[in-house]
């Protein structure tokens, strides 16, 4: 007697069916045979509910068909939550979009690294890293590999790992930092990347070699960023100072240093606009500045509600015309850099957004606390008033 269990999804995927069959062999005088058609008897059958699906708005697909349409005030104002992923076991500490593929990766306090398809609003893969944890994360040029900093076991000096998301392997350890890595950035033009650590060093690495290629020693908590052409990188240091380096000759020291209008608060986020003309700074005092990337002059600045336990993140839109940021009161804000006017203020219902980035190829941004949300334009949302709007205007519905 042979017992076999068959698992199958019906085409509508409403239930998972488990059916157990008993196959009775028969003997023809010489050989024994098993027929799945005539001699199989079903002895029991069970139905299970399908796995939980993320909350995805019905207007998700309609708005994701077109890549990088033009932005204007009405489009930015119409942004609304289209997908919600709430199955994290802790705060999301970092997220990153791939530069050329429709992918997003997150690192969380629950030791997970998760890969998402942003074109369809779905989770593709989850891996757990219990030995080292996961804190800062960024994509390499390959869509299936990431660089991830460790949260635990830092005494082993395995503070950075080069991970393959395809087969969940660690391709290389990068040893050197003695404390947590708090800033991570991949060069847009080659296999170099930078890391800033609480050990007061910035290290330059090459993906192909586990030894550090260069080191900068400085005061304070460093934040690092490459410009979009990969020719210049910026490093923040104690007292709010920003130093600019030529990435091809950083050993000669910074070619420019500037302060932000007397604000000596620690800089926790640096980003360059895609055209390389502007630089965004977010400070621990929840002030956001947009600077001229060439001379350091302040173009505009915005103050937000304090968030004592969470450093906020801000982001440029791909065209460099708008700025989006979280705030200490749990709202999200958008400004026009050209006019310096606030375009929108949204309630996001997930608390203070510790991570916020705009997708490089789509009219979409991701905001995260212990919940991950995807935002896209909602054509049904009113866009006449630039004041406080509600994310629930595009409230997602449970998919089946």
mmCIF file of C-alpha atoms in Angstrom:
data_model
loop_
_atom_site.group_PDB
_atom_site.id
_atom_site.type_symbol
_atom_site.label_atom_id
_atom_site.label_comp_id
_atom_site.label_asym_id
_atom_site.label_seq_id
_atom_site.Cartn_x
_atom_site.Cartn_y
_atom_site.Cartn_z
ATOM 1 C CA UNK A 1 0.000 0.000 0.000
ATOM 2 C CA UNK A 2 1.359 3.424 -0.951
ATOM 3 C CA UNK A 3 0.136 6.665 0.578
ATOM 4 C CA UNK A 4 0.634 9.902 -1.296
ATOM 5 C CA UNK A 5 -0.302 13.492 -0.389
ATOM 6 C CA UNK A 6 -0.989 16.046 -3.084
ATOM 7 C CA UNK A 7 -0.880 19.806 -2.456
ATOM 8 C CA UNK A 8 -2.410 22.054 -5.051
ATOM 9 C CA UNK A 9 -3.722 25.592 -5.514
ATOM 10 C CA UNK A 10 -6.882 25.987 -7.547
ATOM 11 C CA UNK A 11 -6.758 28.610 -10.270
ATOM 12 C CA UNK A 12 -8.540 31.213 -8.154
ATOM 13 C CA UNK A 13 -6.037 30.676 -5.268
ATOM 14 C CA UNK A 14 -8.741 30.997 -2.656
ATOM 15 C CA UNK A 15 -7.816 27.799 -0.834
ATOM 16 C CA UNK A 16 -4.881 25.487 -0.519
ATOM 17 C CA UNK A 17 -6.107 21.891 -0.883
ATOM 18 C CA UNK A 18 -4.404 18.874 0.653
ATOM 19 C CA UNK A 19 -5.717 15.525 -0.551
ATOM 20 C CA UNK A 20 -4.340 12.189 0.661
ATOM 21 C CA UNK A 21 -4.655 9.177 -1.645
ATOM 22 C CA UNK A 22 -4.061 5.468 -1.094
ATOM 23 C CA UNK A 23 -2.701 3.681 -4.158
ATOM 24 C CA UNK A 24 -3.505 -0.053 -4.276
ATOM 25 C CA UNK A 25 -1.014 -2.052 -6.351
ATOM 26 C CA UNK A 26 -2.209 -4.898 -8.572
ATOM 27 C CA UNK A 27 -0.290 -7.948 -9.837
ATOM 28 C CA UNK A 28 -0.575 -9.329 -13.384
ATOM 29 C CA UNK A 29 1.269 -12.568 -12.673
ATOM 30 C CA UNK A 30 4.729 -11.183 -13.368
ATOM 31 C CA UNK A 31 5.003 -7.516 -12.307
ATOM 32 C CA UNK A 32 3.320 -5.200 -9.801
ATOM 33 C CA UNK A 33 1.724 -1.974 -11.078
ATOM 34 C CA UNK A 34 0.208 1.181 -9.585
ATOM 35 C CA UNK A 35 -2.501 2.984 -11.519
ATOM 36 C CA UNK A 36 -3.254 6.551 -10.469
ATOM 37 C CA UNK A 37 -6.556 6.504 -12.329
ATOM 38 C CA UNK A 38 -8.298 3.271 -11.387
ATOM 39 C CA UNK A 39 -6.742 2.207 -8.123
ATOM 40 C CA UNK A 40 -6.406 5.457 -6.165
ATOM 41 C CA UNK A 41 -8.777 6.077 -3.290
ATOM 42 C CA UNK A 42 -9.094 9.487 -1.631
ATOM 43 C CA UNK A 43 -9.256 8.969 2.135
ATOM 44 C CA UNK A 44 -9.356 12.608 3.280
ATOM 45 C CA UNK A 45 -9.110 16.161 2.046
ATOM 46 C CA UNK A 46 -8.294 19.411 3.821
ATOM 47 C CA UNK A 47 -8.548 23.058 2.806
ATOM 48 C CA UNK A 48 -6.324 25.803 4.155
ATOM 49 C CA UNK A 49 -6.624 29.580 3.658
ATOM 50 C CA UNK A 50 -4.101 31.149 1.297
ATOM 51 C CA UNK A 51 -1.018 32.900 2.713
ATOM 52 C CA UNK A 52 -1.648 36.526 3.733
ATOM 53 C CA UNK A 53 -1.352 39.028 0.931
ATOM 54 C CA UNK A 54 -0.050 42.591 1.274
ATOM 55 C CA UNK A 55 -2.552 45.396 1.156
ATOM 56 C CA UNK A 56 -2.442 46.716 -2.395
ATOM 57 C CA UNK A 57 -4.516 49.549 -3.787
ATOM 58 C CA UNK A 58 -6.696 48.859 -6.854
ATOM 59 C CA UNK A 59 -5.063 51.766 -8.688
ATOM 60 C CA UNK A 60 -1.545 50.319 -8.281
ATOM 61 C CA UNK A 61 -1.297 48.579 -11.652
ATOM 62 C CA UNK A 62 -2.886 51.427 -13.567
ATOM 63 C CA UNK A 63 -0.283 53.907 -12.329
ATOM 64 C CA UNK A 64 2.734 51.624 -12.654
ATOM 65 C CA UNK A 65 2.431 51.062 -16.405
ATOM 66 C CA UNK A 66 4.264 54.273 -17.294
ATOM 67 C CA UNK A 67 7.872 54.789 -16.258
ATOM 68 C CA UNK A 68 9.026 58.217 -15.019
ATOM 69 C CA UNK A 69 6.210 60.486 -16.217
ATOM 70 C CA UNK A 70 6.704 64.193 -15.594
ATOM 71 C CA UNK A 71 6.073 65.588 -12.128
ATOM 72 C CA UNK A 72 4.089 68.678 -11.251
ATOM 73 C CA UNK A 73 2.434 70.020 -8.107
ATOM 74 C CA UNK A 74 -0.832 68.189 -8.748
ATOM 75 C CA UNK A 75 0.901 64.852 -9.294
ATOM 76 C CA UNK A 76 2.935 65.187 -6.114
ATOM 77 C CA UNK A 77 -0.127 66.319 -4.178
ATOM 78 C CA UNK A 78 -2.091 63.262 -5.346
ATOM 79 C CA UNK A 79 0.377 60.758 -3.893
ATOM 80 C CA UNK A 80 -1.341 58.165 -1.689
ATOM 81 C CA UNK A 81 -0.612 54.822 -0.064
ATOM 82 C CA UNK A 82 -0.960 52.000 -2.587
ATOM 83 C CA UNK A 83 0.681 49.051 -0.800
ATOM 84 C CA UNK A 84 1.253 48.214 2.879
ATOM 85 C CA UNK A 85 3.572 45.519 4.265
ATOM 86 C CA UNK A 86 3.122 45.128 8.016
ATOM 87 C CA UNK A 87 4.664 41.739 8.836
ATOM 88 C CA UNK A 88 7.983 43.084 10.157
ATOM 89 C CA UNK A 89 9.070 42.100 13.654
ATOM 90 C CA UNK A 90 10.859 45.386 14.341
ATOM 91 C CA UNK A 91 11.690 48.794 12.922
ATOM 92 C CA UNK A 92 12.961 48.995 9.359
ATOM 93 C CA UNK A 93 16.429 50.495 9.648
ATOM 94 C CA UNK A 94 17.313 50.946 5.978
ATOM 95 C CA UNK A 95 15.930 50.599 2.455
ATOM 96 C CA UNK A 96 17.269 51.070 -1.048
ATOM 97 C CA UNK A 97 15.996 51.052 -4.639
ATOM 98 C CA UNK A 98 17.977 49.429 -7.422
ATOM 99 C CA UNK A 99 19.153 52.012 -9.952
ATOM 100 C CA UNK A 100 17.899 50.245 -13.093
ATOM 101 C CA UNK A 101 15.533 47.436 -11.986
ATOM 102 C CA UNK A 102 12.123 47.714 -10.326
ATOM 103 C CA UNK A 103 13.386 46.349 -7.023
ATOM 104 C CA UNK A 104 13.568 47.554 -3.431
ATOM 105 C CA UNK A 105 15.450 45.959 -0.516
ATOM 106 C CA UNK A 106 14.952 46.524 3.219
ATOM 107 C CA UNK A 107 16.902 45.707 6.384
ATOM 108 C CA UNK A 108 15.029 45.422 9.665
ATOM 109 C CA UNK A 109 15.581 45.001 13.398
ATOM 110 C CA UNK A 110 14.000 41.534 13.116
ATOM 111 C CA UNK A 111 17.237 40.472 11.307
ATOM 112 C CA UNK A 112 15.462 40.166 7.966
ATOM 113 C CA UNK A 113 16.493 41.326 4.510
ATOM 114 C CA UNK A 114 13.514 41.547 2.139
ATOM 115 C CA UNK A 115 13.346 42.017 -1.600
ATOM 116 C CA UNK A 116 10.307 43.632 -3.273
ATOM 117 C CA UNK A 117 9.018 43.954 -6.813
ATOM 118 C CA UNK A 118 7.900 47.586 -6.931
ATOM 119 C CA UNK A 119 6.310 47.310 -10.388
ATOM 120 C CA UNK A 120 3.722 44.884 -9.016
ATOM 121 C CA UNK A 121 3.799 45.807 -5.327
ATOM 122 C CA UNK A 122 4.764 42.400 -3.936
ATOM 123 C CA UNK A 123 7.334 40.729 -1.706
ATOM 124 C CA UNK A 124 9.716 38.484 -3.655
ATOM 125 C CA UNK A 125 12.008 37.044 -1.004
ATOM 126 C CA UNK A 126 12.867 37.170 2.709
ATOM 127 C CA UNK A 127 16.149 36.027 4.245
ATOM 128 C CA UNK A 128 17.116 36.072 7.921
ATOM 129 C CA UNK A 129 20.557 36.811 9.333
ATOM 130 C CA UNK A 130 20.450 35.846 13.001
ATOM 131 C CA UNK A 131 24.218 35.748 13.580
ATOM 132 C CA UNK A 132 25.023 39.279 12.433
ATOM 133 C CA UNK A 133 21.647 40.989 12.026
ATOM 134 C CA UNK A 134 20.973 43.616 9.359
ATOM 135 C CA UNK A 135 21.209 47.404 9.700
ATOM 136 C CA UNK A 136 22.339 49.508 6.728
ATOM 137 C CA UNK A 137 21.784 48.065 3.257
ATOM 138 C CA UNK A 138 22.289 49.059 -0.372
ATOM 139 C CA UNK A 139 22.171 47.384 -3.762
ATOM 140 C CA UNK A 140 25.264 46.694 -5.815
ATOM 141 C CA UNK A 141 24.983 47.062 -9.586
ATOM 142 C CA UNK A 142 23.638 43.517 -9.820
ATOM 143 C CA UNK A 143 19.947 43.265 -9.006
ATOM 144 C CA UNK A 144 20.410 40.109 -6.908
ATOM 145 C CA UNK A 145 23.246 41.261 -4.664
ATOM 146 C CA UNK A 146 23.418 43.736 -1.791
ATOM 147 C CA UNK A 147 25.859 45.076 0.776
ATOM 148 C CA UNK A 148 24.599 44.796 4.337
ATOM 149 C CA UNK A 149 26.099 46.004 7.608
ATOM 150 C CA UNK A 150 25.997 43.887 10.759
ATOM 151 C CA UNK A 151 24.086 44.695 13.913
ATOM 152 C CA UNK A 152 25.670 42.028 16.171
ATOM 153 C CA UNK A 153 29.016 40.273 16.721
ATOM 154 C CA UNK A 154 30.989 43.336 15.733
ATOM 155 C CA UNK A 155 34.005 42.076 17.690
ATOM 156 C CA UNK A 156 34.609 39.627 14.829
ATOM 157 C CA UNK A 157 35.100 42.688 12.580
ATOM 158 C CA UNK A 158 32.798 41.132 10.023
ATOM 159 C CA UNK A 159 30.915 44.404 9.971
ATOM 160 C CA UNK A 160 30.030 44.360 6.262
ATOM 161 C CA UNK A 161 28.761 41.505 4.097
ATOM 162 C CA UNK A 162 28.332 41.114 0.364
ATOM 163 C CA UNK A 163 25.161 39.021 0.021
ATOM 164 C CA UNK A 164 23.579 37.145 -2.860
ATOM 165 C CA UNK A 165 19.792 37.363 -2.663
ATOM 166 C CA UNK A 166 19.501 34.728 -5.393
ATOM 167 C CA UNK A 167 20.776 31.815 -3.293
ATOM 168 C CA UNK A 168 21.104 33.429 0.166
ATOM 169 C CA UNK A 169 24.907 33.217 0.287
ATOM 170 C CA UNK A 170 27.505 35.537 1.754
ATOM 171 C CA UNK A 171 29.908 36.208 -1.104
ATOM 172 C CA UNK A 172 32.433 38.172 0.911
ATOM 173 C CA UNK A 173 33.104 39.692 4.333
ATOM 174 C CA UNK A 174 34.682 43.132 4.601
ATOM 175 C CA UNK A 175 36.729 43.475 7.773
ATOM 176 C CA UNK A 176 37.972 46.696 9.283
ATOM 177 C CA UNK A 177 35.303 48.629 11.166
ATOM 178 C CA UNK A 178 35.306 48.098 14.918
ATOM 179 C CA UNK A 179 31.859 49.569 15.595
ATOM 180 C CA UNK A 180 28.472 49.749 13.867
ATOM 181 C CA UNK A 181 28.277 50.996 10.303
ATOM 182 C CA UNK A 182 25.680 53.785 10.151
ATOM 183 C CA UNK A 183 26.042 54.975 6.546
ATOM 184 C CA UNK A 184 26.543 53.006 3.341
ATOM 185 C CA UNK A 185 26.730 54.069 -0.309
ATOM 186 C CA UNK A 186 27.552 52.315 -3.597
ATOM 187 C CA UNK A 187 29.406 54.109 -6.377
ATOM 188 C CA UNK A 188 27.139 54.562 -9.423
ATOM 189 C CA UNK A 189 29.975 53.930 -11.908
ATOM 190 C CA UNK A 190 32.161 51.084 -10.597
ATOM 191 C CA UNK A 191 32.541 48.429 -7.880
ATOM 192 C CA UNK A 192 33.630 50.876 -5.176
ATOM 193 C CA UNK A 193 31.512 51.594 -2.128
ATOM 194 C CA UNK A 194 31.846 53.606 1.077
ATOM 195 C CA UNK A 195 30.926 52.979 4.685
ATOM 196 C CA UNK A 196 30.796 55.339 7.655
ATOM 197 C CA UNK A 197 31.058 53.912 11.165
ATOM 198 C CA UNK A 198 30.713 54.925 14.799
ATOM 199 C CA UNK A 199 34.434 54.121 15.103
ATOM 200 C CA UNK A 200 34.902 57.592 13.487
ATOM 201 C CA UNK A 201 36.187 56.275 10.182
ATOM 202 C CA UNK A 202 35.000 56.280 6.594
ATOM 203 C CA UNK A 203 36.323 53.365 4.568
ATOM 204 C CA UNK A 204 36.446 52.940 0.803
ATOM 205 C CA UNK A 205 36.092 49.383 -0.496
ATOM 206 C CA UNK A 206 36.078 47.372 -3.705
ATOM 207 C CA UNK A 207 33.522 44.561 -4.044
ATOM 208 C CA UNK A 208 36.197 42.277 -5.497
ATOM 209 C CA UNK A 209 38.574 42.586 -2.519
ATOM 210 C CA UNK A 210 37.820 42.139 1.172
ATOM 211 C CA UNK A 211 40.597 44.512 2.264
ATOM 212 C CA UNK A 212 39.905 48.207 2.743
ATOM 213 C CA UNK A 213 41.146 50.358 -0.168
ATOM 214 C CA UNK A 214 41.251 53.649 1.721
ATOM 215 C CA UNK A 215 40.401 55.166 5.081
ATOM 216 C CA UNK A 216 39.432 58.632 6.312
ATOM 217 C CA UNK A 217 39.606 59.376 10.036
ATOM 218 C CA UNK A 218 37.377 62.129 11.359
ATOM 219 C CA UNK A 219 35.447 63.384 14.355
ATOM 220 C CA UNK A 220 31.803 62.595 14.978
ATOM 221 C CA UNK A 221 29.264 60.278 13.364
ATOM 222 C CA UNK A 222 30.029 60.145 9.623
ATOM 223 C CA UNK A 223 27.458 60.166 6.836
ATOM 224 C CA UNK A 224 28.566 59.438 3.270
ATOM 225 C CA UNK A 225 27.143 59.879 -0.242
ATOM 226 C CA UNK A 226 28.339 59.715 -3.853
ATOM 227 C CA UNK A 227 27.085 62.162 -6.431
ATOM 228 C CA UNK A 228 25.110 60.595 -9.297
ATOM 229 C CA UNK A 229 28.104 60.713 -11.652
ATOM 230 C CA UNK A 230 30.402 58.968 -9.169
ATOM 231 C CA UNK A 231 33.035 61.694 -9.471
ATOM 232 C CA UNK A 232 32.556 63.319 -6.064
ATOM 233 C CA UNK A 233 31.635 62.046 -2.636
ATOM 234 C CA UNK A 234 30.554 63.953 0.454
ATOM 235 C CA UNK A 235 31.333 63.165 4.085
ATOM 236 C CA UNK A 236 29.772 64.846 7.104
ATOM 237 C CA UNK A 237 31.630 65.243 10.371
ATOM 238 C CA UNK A 238 31.291 66.761 13.821
ATOM 239 C CA UNK A 239 29.825 70.254 14.020
ATOM 240 C CA UNK A 240 27.805 69.966 10.810
ATOM 241 C CA UNK A 241 30.805 70.319 8.496
ATOM 242 C CA UNK A 242 30.580 68.796 5.009
ATOM 243 C CA UNK A 243 33.729 67.789 3.128
ATOM 244 C CA UNK A 244 33.788 67.097 -0.614
ATOM 245 C CA UNK A 245 36.339 64.692 -2.118
ATOM 246 C CA UNK A 246 37.342 63.781 -5.646
ATOM 247 C CA UNK A 247 36.633 60.033 -5.730
ATOM 248 C CA UNK A 248 39.688 59.466 -7.961
ATOM 249 C CA UNK A 249 42.127 61.246 -5.636
ATOM 250 C CA UNK A 250 40.547 61.293 -2.170
ATOM 251 C CA UNK A 251 43.965 60.629 -0.625
ATOM 252 C CA UNK A 252 44.842 64.259 -1.394
ATOM 253 C CA UNK A 253 42.177 65.457 1.031
ATOM 254 C CA UNK A 254 38.929 67.386 0.506
ATOM 255 C CA UNK A 255 38.761 69.963 -2.264
ATOM 256 C CA UNK A 256 36.016 71.874 -0.437
ATOM 257 C CA UNK A 257 34.594 72.179 3.089
ATOM 258 C CA UNK A 258 31.538 74.132 4.169
ATOM 259 C CA UNK A 259 29.078 74.602 7.019
ATOM 260 C CA UNK A 260 25.330 75.059 6.786
ATOM 261 C CA UNK A 261 24.491 78.551 7.945
ATOM 262 C CA UNK A 262 25.585 78.111 11.542
ATOM 263 C CA UNK A 263 23.617 74.887 12.151
ATOM 264 C CA UNK A 264 26.071 72.681 14.037
ATOM 265 C CA UNK A 265 23.670 69.762 14.508
ATOM 266 C CA UNK A 266 24.854 66.335 13.442
ATOM 267 C CA UNK A 267 24.067 65.515 9.805
ATOM 268 C CA UNK A 268 22.270 62.159 9.547
ATOM 269 C CA UNK A 269 21.457 62.075 5.823
ATOM 270 C CA UNK A 270 23.135 63.325 2.630
ATOM 271 C CA UNK A 271 21.834 62.944 -0.913
ATOM 272 C CA UNK A 272 22.769 64.449 -4.280
ATOM 273 C CA UNK A 273 20.182 65.312 -6.919
ATOM 274 C CA UNK A 274 20.351 63.363 -10.182
ATOM 275 C CA UNK A 275 21.761 66.334 -12.090
ATOM 276 C CA UNK A 276 24.503 66.762 -9.476
ATOM 277 C CA UNK A 277 23.658 70.423 -8.910
ATOM 278 C CA UNK A 278 21.992 70.148 -5.497
ATOM 279 C CA UNK A 279 22.745 68.439 -2.226
ATOM 280 C CA UNK A 280 20.237 67.550 0.489
ATOM 281 C CA UNK A 281 21.149 67.475 4.184
ATOM 282 C CA UNK A 282 18.973 66.292 7.071
ATOM 283 C CA UNK A 283 20.169 66.968 10.617
ATOM 284 C CA UNK A 284 19.481 65.463 14.020
ATOM 285 C CA UNK A 285 17.626 68.668 14.924
ATOM 286 C CA UNK A 286 15.153 67.869 12.084
ATOM 287 C CA UNK A 287 16.242 70.689 9.846
ATOM 288 C CA UNK A 288 16.493 69.980 6.121
ATOM 289 C CA UNK A 289 18.675 72.000 3.771
ATOM 290 C CA UNK A 290 19.109 72.046 0.011
ATOM 291 C CA UNK A 291 22.549 73.344 -0.958
ATOM 292 C CA UNK A 292 24.291 74.226 -4.169
ATOM 293 C CA UNK A 293 26.516 71.171 -4.633
ATOM 294 C CA UNK A 294 29.322 73.206 -6.203
ATOM 295 C CA UNK A 295 29.750 76.025 -3.722
ATOM 296 C CA UNK A 296 27.771 74.968 -0.655
ATOM 297 C CA UNK A 297 25.416 77.976 -0.673
ATOM 298 C CA UNK A 298 22.038 77.296 0.919
ATOM 299 C CA UNK A 299 19.201 77.311 -1.621
ATOM 300 C CA UNK A 300 16.405 76.622 0.864
ATOM 301 C CA UNK A 301 15.760 75.116 4.288
ATOM 302 C CA UNK A 302 12.812 73.635 6.170
ATOM 303 C CA UNK A 303 12.212 72.878 9.854
ATOM 304 C CA UNK A 304 10.156 69.913 11.048
ATOM 305 C CA UNK A 305 8.765 68.635 14.337
ATOM 306 C CA UNK A 306 11.436 66.968 16.501
ATOM 307 C CA UNK A 307 11.728 63.178 16.687
ATOM 308 C CA UNK A 308 13.998 62.448 19.681
ATOM 309 C CA UNK A 309 14.408 58.714 19.065
ATOM 310 C CA UNK A 310 14.323 58.591 15.272
ATOM 311 C CA UNK A 311 16.502 60.291 12.696
ATOM 312 C CA UNK A 312 14.355 61.391 9.769
ATOM 313 C CA UNK A 313 15.269 60.861 6.139
ATOM 314 C CA UNK A 314 14.481 63.078 3.156
ATOM 315 C CA UNK A 315 14.618 62.480 -0.587
ATOM 316 C CA UNK A 316 14.760 64.305 -3.912
ATOM 317 C CA UNK A 317 12.360 63.419 -6.694
ATOM 318 C CA UNK A 318 14.228 62.106 -9.782
ATOM 319 C CA UNK A 319 13.876 65.454 -11.573
ATOM 320 C CA UNK A 320 15.345 67.291 -8.580
ATOM 321 C CA UNK A 321 12.389 69.697 -8.444
ATOM 322 C CA UNK A 322 10.733 68.436 -5.255
ATOM 323 C CA UNK A 323 11.774 67.352 -1.788
ATOM 324 C CA UNK A 324 9.882 64.851 0.383
ATOM 325 C CA UNK A 325 10.550 64.262 4.080
ATOM 326 C CA UNK A 326 9.170 62.678 7.207
ATOM 327 C CA UNK A 327 8.552 64.608 10.431
ATOM 328 C CA UNK A 328 8.493 64.009 14.169
ATOM 329 C CA UNK A 329 4.685 64.211 14.294
ATOM 330 C CA UNK A 330 4.313 61.260 11.907
ATOM 331 C CA UNK A 331 3.370 63.297 8.842
ATOM 332 C CA UNK A 332 5.094 63.445 5.467
ATOM 333 C CA UNK A 333 5.809 66.727 3.664
ATOM 334 C CA UNK A 334 6.616 67.746 0.091
ATOM 335 C CA UNK A 335 8.081 71.061 -1.084
ATOM 336 C CA UNK A 336 8.826 72.625 -4.426
ATOM 337 C CA UNK A 337 12.517 73.517 -4.423
ATOM 338 C CA UNK A 338 12.032 76.137 -7.144
ATOM 339 C CA UNK A 339 9.296 78.080 -5.332
ATOM 340 C CA UNK A 340 10.225 76.962 -1.778
ATOM 341 C CA UNK A 341 6.523 76.400 -1.131
ATOM 342 C CA UNK A 342 5.003 73.384 0.584
ATOM 343 C CA UNK A 343 3.105 71.316 -1.975
ATOM 344 C CA UNK A 344 1.567 68.663 0.290
ATOM 345 C CA UNK A 345 1.371 67.308 3.819
ATOM 346 C CA UNK A 346 0.130 63.746 4.324
ATOM 347 C CA UNK A 347 -0.881 61.676 7.328
ATOM 348 C CA UNK A 348 0.837 58.338 6.876
ATOM 349 C CA UNK A 349 -0.538 56.407 9.898
ATOM 350 C CA UNK A 350 2.691 54.434 10.458
ATOM 351 C CA UNK A 351 4.365 56.775 12.936
ATOM 352 C CA UNK A 352 7.605 58.634 12.291
ATOM 353 C CA UNK A 353 9.113 57.481 8.987
ATOM 354 C CA UNK A 354 12.686 56.446 9.729
ATOM 355 C CA UNK A 355 13.327 55.548 6.063
ATOM 356 C CA UNK A 356 12.168 57.450 2.994
ATOM 357 C CA UNK A 357 13.335 57.216 -0.622
ATOM 358 C CA UNK A 358 11.915 58.056 -4.031
ATOM 359 C CA UNK A 359 12.235 55.382 -6.738
ATOM 360 C CA UNK A 360 14.745 56.384 -9.434
ATOM 361 C CA UNK A 361 12.579 55.248 -12.378
ATOM 362 C CA UNK A 362 8.984 55.716 -11.226
ATOM 363 C CA UNK A 363 6.569 58.195 -9.715
ATOM 364 C CA UNK A 364 6.696 56.371 -6.426
ATOM 365 C CA UNK A 365 8.319 56.625 -3.024
ATOM 366 C CA UNK A 366 8.655 54.245 -0.099
ATOM 367 C CA UNK A 367 8.220 55.279 3.550
ATOM 368 C CA UNK A 368 8.884 52.957 6.469
ATOM 369 C CA UNK A 369 8.844 52.688 10.250
ATOM 370 C CA UNK A 370 7.958 49.191 11.483
ATOM 371 C CA UNK A 371 5.617 49.106 8.472
ATOM 372 C CA UNK A 372 6.613 49.553 4.822
ATOM 373 C CA UNK A 373 4.380 51.644 2.552
ATOM 374 C CA UNK A 374 4.525 52.332 -1.188
ATOM 375 C CA UNK A 375 3.116 55.668 -2.408
ATOM 376 C CA UNK A 376 1.993 56.440 -5.972
ATOM 377 C CA UNK A 377 -0.375 58.992 -7.548
ATOM 378 C CA UNK A 378 -4.065 58.342 -7.026
ATOM 379 C CA UNK A 379 -6.031 59.810 -9.960
ATOM 380 C CA UNK A 380 -9.197 59.931 -7.831
ATOM 381 C CA UNK A 381 -7.596 62.008 -5.094
ATOM 382 C CA UNK A 382 -8.425 65.755 -4.939
ATOM 383 C CA UNK A 383 -5.400 67.912 -5.763
ATOM 384 C CA UNK A 384 -6.725 71.448 -5.390
ATOM 385 C CA UNK A 385 -5.531 72.141 -1.853
ATOM 386 C CA UNK A 386 -1.836 71.968 -0.898
ATOM 387 C CA UNK A 387 -2.606 71.643 2.804
ATOM 388 C CA UNK A 388 -2.902 68.547 4.956
ATOM 389 C CA UNK A 389 -4.231 65.562 3.051
ATOM 390 C CA UNK A 390 -4.932 62.039 4.162
ATOM 391 C CA UNK A 391 -3.269 58.879 2.952
ATOM 392 C CA UNK A 392 -6.590 57.123 3.283
ATOM 393 C CA UNK A 393 -7.795 58.953 0.183
ATOM 394 C CA UNK A 394 -5.989 56.141 -1.560
ATOM 395 C CA UNK A 395 -6.654 53.628 1.177
ATOM 396 C CA UNK A 396 -5.537 50.161 0.042
ATOM 397 C CA UNK A 397 -7.939 47.271 -0.142
ATOM 398 C CA UNK A 398 -7.233 43.655 0.798
ATOM 399 C CA UNK A 399 -6.461 41.624 -2.298
ATOM 400 C CA UNK A 400 -7.504 38.018 -2.676
#
